[in-house]
Coordinates of C-alpha atoms (C1' of nucleotides) in Angstrom, one line a residue:
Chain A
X1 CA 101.3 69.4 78.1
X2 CA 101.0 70.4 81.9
X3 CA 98.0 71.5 83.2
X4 CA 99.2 75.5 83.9
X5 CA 98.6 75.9 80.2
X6 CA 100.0 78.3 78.2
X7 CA 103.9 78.4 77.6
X8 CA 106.2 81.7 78.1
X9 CA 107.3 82.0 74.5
X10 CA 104.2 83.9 73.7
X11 CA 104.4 86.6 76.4
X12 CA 106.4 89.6 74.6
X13 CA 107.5 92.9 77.4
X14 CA 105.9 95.9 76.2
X15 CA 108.4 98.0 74.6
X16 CA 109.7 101.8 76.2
X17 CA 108.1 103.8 73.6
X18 CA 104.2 101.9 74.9
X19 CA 104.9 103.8 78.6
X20 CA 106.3 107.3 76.7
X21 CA 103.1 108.7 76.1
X22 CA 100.5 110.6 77.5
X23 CA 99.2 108.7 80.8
X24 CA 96.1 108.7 79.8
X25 CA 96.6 107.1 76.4
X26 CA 98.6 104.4 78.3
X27 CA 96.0 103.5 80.9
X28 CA 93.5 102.9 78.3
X29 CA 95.7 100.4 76.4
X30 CA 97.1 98.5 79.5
X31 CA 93.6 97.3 79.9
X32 CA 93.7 93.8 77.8
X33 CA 97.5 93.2 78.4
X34 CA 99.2 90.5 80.7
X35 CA 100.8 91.4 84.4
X36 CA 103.4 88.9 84.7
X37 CA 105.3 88.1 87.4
X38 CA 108.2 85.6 87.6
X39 CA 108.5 84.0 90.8
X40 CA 111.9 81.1 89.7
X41 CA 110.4 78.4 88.2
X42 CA 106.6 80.3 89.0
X43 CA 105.0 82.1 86.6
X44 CA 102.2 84.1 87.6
X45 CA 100.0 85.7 85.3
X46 CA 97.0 88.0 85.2
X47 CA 94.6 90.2 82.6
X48 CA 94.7 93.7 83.6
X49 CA 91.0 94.9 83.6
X50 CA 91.5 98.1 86.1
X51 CA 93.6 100.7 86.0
X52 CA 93.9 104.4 87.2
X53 CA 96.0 107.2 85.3
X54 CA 97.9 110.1 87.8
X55 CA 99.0 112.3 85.7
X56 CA 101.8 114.0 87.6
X57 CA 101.9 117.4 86.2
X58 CA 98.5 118.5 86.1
X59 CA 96.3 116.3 88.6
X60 CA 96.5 117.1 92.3
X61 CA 95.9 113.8 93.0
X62 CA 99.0 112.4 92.2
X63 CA 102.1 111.6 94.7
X64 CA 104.0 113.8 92.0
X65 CA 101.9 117.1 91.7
X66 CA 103.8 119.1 94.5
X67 CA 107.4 118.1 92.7
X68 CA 109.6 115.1 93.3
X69 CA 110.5 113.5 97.1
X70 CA 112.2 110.0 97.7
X71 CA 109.2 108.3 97.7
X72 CA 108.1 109.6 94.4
X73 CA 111.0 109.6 92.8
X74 CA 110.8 106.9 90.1
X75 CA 107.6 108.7 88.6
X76 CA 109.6 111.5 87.6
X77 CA 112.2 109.0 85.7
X78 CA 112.3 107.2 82.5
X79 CA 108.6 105.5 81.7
X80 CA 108.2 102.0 81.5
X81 CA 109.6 101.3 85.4
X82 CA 107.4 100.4 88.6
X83 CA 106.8 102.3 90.9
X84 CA 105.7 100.5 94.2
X85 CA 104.5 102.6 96.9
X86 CA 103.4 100.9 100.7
X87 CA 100.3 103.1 102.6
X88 CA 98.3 102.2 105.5
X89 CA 100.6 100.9 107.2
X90 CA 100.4 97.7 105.6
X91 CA 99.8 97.5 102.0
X92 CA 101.7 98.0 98.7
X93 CA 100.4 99.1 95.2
X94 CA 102.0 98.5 92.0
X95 CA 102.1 101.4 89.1
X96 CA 103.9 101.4 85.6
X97 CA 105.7 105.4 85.1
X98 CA 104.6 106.9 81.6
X99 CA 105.7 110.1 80.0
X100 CA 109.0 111.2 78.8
X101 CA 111.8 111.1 81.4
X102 CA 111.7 114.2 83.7
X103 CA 107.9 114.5 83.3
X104 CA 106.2 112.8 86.3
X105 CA 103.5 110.2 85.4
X106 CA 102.0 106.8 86.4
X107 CA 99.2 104.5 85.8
X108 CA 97.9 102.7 89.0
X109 CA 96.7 98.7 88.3
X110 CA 94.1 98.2 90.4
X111 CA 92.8 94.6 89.0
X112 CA 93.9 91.6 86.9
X113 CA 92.0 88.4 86.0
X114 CA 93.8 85.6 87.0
X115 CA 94.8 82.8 84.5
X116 CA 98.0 81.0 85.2
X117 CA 99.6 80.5 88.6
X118 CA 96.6 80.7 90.0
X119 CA 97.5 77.9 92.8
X120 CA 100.3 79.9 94.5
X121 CA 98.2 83.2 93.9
X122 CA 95.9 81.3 96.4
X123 CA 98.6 80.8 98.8
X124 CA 100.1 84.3 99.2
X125 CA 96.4 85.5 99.4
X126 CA 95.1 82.6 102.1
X127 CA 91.7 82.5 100.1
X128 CA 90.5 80.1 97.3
X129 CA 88.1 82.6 95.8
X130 CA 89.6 83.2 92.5
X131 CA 87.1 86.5 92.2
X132 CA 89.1 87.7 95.1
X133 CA 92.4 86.6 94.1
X134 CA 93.2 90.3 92.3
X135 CA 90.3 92.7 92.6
X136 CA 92.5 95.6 94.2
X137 CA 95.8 97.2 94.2
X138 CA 96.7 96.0 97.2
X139 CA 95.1 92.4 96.7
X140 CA 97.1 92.1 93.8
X141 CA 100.6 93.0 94.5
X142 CA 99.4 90.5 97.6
X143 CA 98.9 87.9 94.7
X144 CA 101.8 88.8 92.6
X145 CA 103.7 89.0 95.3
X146 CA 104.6 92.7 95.0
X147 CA 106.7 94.4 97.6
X148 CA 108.9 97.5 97.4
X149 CA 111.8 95.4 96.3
X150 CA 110.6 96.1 93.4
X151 CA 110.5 99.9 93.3
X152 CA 112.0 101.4 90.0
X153 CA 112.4 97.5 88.4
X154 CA 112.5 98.0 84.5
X155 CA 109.3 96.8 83.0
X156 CA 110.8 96.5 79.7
X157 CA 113.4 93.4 80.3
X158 CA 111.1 90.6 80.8
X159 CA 112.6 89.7 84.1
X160 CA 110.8 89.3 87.1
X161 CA 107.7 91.6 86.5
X162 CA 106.6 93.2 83.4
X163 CA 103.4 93.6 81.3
X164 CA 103.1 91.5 78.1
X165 CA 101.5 91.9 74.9
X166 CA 98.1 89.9 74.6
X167 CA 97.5 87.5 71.3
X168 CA 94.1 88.8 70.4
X169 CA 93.4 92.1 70.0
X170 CA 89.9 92.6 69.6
X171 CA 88.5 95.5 70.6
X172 CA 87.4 96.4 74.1
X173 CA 84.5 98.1 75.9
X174 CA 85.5 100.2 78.3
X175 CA 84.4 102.2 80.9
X176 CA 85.7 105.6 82.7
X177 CA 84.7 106.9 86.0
X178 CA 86.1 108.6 88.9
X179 CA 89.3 107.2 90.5
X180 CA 88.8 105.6 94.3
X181 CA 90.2 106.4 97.3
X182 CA 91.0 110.3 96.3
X183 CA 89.7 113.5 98.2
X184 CA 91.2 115.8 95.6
X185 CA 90.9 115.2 91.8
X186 CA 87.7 113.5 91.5
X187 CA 86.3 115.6 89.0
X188 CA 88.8 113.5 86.4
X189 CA 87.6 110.5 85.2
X190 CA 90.6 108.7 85.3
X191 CA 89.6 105.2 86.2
X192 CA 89.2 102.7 83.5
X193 CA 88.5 99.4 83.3
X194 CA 86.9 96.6 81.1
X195 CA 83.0 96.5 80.7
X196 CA 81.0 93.9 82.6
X197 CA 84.4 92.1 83.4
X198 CA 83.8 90.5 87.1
X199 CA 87.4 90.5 88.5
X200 CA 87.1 94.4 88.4
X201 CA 87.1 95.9 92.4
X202 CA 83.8 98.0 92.2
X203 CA 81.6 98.4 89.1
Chain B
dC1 C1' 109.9 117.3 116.3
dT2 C1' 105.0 116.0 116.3
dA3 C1' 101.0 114.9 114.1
dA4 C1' 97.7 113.4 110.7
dA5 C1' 96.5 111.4 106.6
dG6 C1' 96.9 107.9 103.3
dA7 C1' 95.7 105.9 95.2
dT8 C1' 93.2 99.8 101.2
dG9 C1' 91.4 95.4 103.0
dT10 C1' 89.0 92.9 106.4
dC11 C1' 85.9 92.0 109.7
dC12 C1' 81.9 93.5 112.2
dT13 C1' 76.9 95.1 112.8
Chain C
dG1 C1' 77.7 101.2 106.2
dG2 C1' 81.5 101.7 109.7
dA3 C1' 85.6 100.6 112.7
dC4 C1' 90.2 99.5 112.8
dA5 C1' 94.8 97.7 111.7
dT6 C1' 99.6 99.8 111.1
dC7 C1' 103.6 102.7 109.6
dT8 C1' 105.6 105.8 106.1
dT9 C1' 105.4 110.2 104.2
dT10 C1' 104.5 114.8 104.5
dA11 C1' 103.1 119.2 106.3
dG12 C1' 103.3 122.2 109.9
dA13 C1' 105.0 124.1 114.6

DNA sequence: CTAAAGATGTCCT
DNA sequence: GGACATCTTTAGA
């Protein structure tokens, strides 16, 4: 048995009809489940614990409330696709689209725990602090090595990224706050992410 | 066309 | 707690 532990046979892509549903619903049940990203013979694998819901139609603090642009574009499409986005200048952050096609919605991932691939993680990152490895969008398309290459990739064909069913299922605390980063919006709650779990990016 | 802000991270004090 | 890097997108003249 090699020492990455766990195989690929048990990592099973989340199906469409998991994204087609209200992004709030879909944010919640993302925490627990595995970001996986295939890198060749690499497998890299992380624990969502953060997440953010922009609900497109409603929330003026999504990229989708004032109607579709190229940028946005994929949000507006059929759920279950990422939608990568680059800001400052210099980073990327990675989001899965929910809601029926034609109705604009997306749920931000914001954190993951490591636990497999946790060597090269290291590498694209350039630090050894596992803690630091994922605790932010933009530290973790850093770590799963995220770029807009992958704009609008399918989530649902088990390819090179998707999200992955988790083998227990026990039940999760969870808590719900005001999303980061936002000047507009912030009187949503919309940021969710597991209780007392230490790879989150603020508590 | 020009300008300013941005779903951030890092380094500094 | 604050400055700053760095460039795409979007709003406004």
């Amino acid at each position: 048995m090699h020492s990455s532990g766990r195989g690929t046979a048990s990592l099973t892509p989340l199906k469409r009809p998991f994204y087609e549903r209200d992004t709030l619903r879909v944010a919640r049940e993302l925490l627990g489940k595995v970001l996986v990203r295939r890198l060749g013979a690499t497998l890299l694998e992380g624990v969502i614990v953060e997440v953010e819901a922009y609900r497109g139609y409603d929330d003026p603090a999504s990229h989708a409330y004032r109607g579709p642009t190229r940028r946005n574009q994929v949000m507006f499409g059929q759920p279950g696709h990422a939608y990568v986005y680059f800001t400052y200048g210099m980073h990327y952050c990675l989001n899965v689209t929910t809601e029926p096609a034609g109705q604009p919605g997306a749920v931000l991932i914001r954190a993951a725990q490591p636990v497999n691939g946790i060597e090269r993680m290291k590498k694209e990152r350039r630090t050894e602090r596992i803690k630091d490895l994922a605790n932010g969008p933009a530290k973790l398309t850093r770590a799963f090595a995220v770029t807009r290459a992958l704009n609008g990739h399918d989530l649902t064909l088990g390819t090179e990224l998707f999200m992955a069913e988790t083998a227990n299922s026990e039940p999760l605390e969870i808590v719900s706050t005001r999303r980061i980063g936002i000047r507009v919006g912030l009187d949503r709650p919309w940021r969710f992410f597991i209780k007392g779990n230490p790879f989150v990016s603020r508590p």
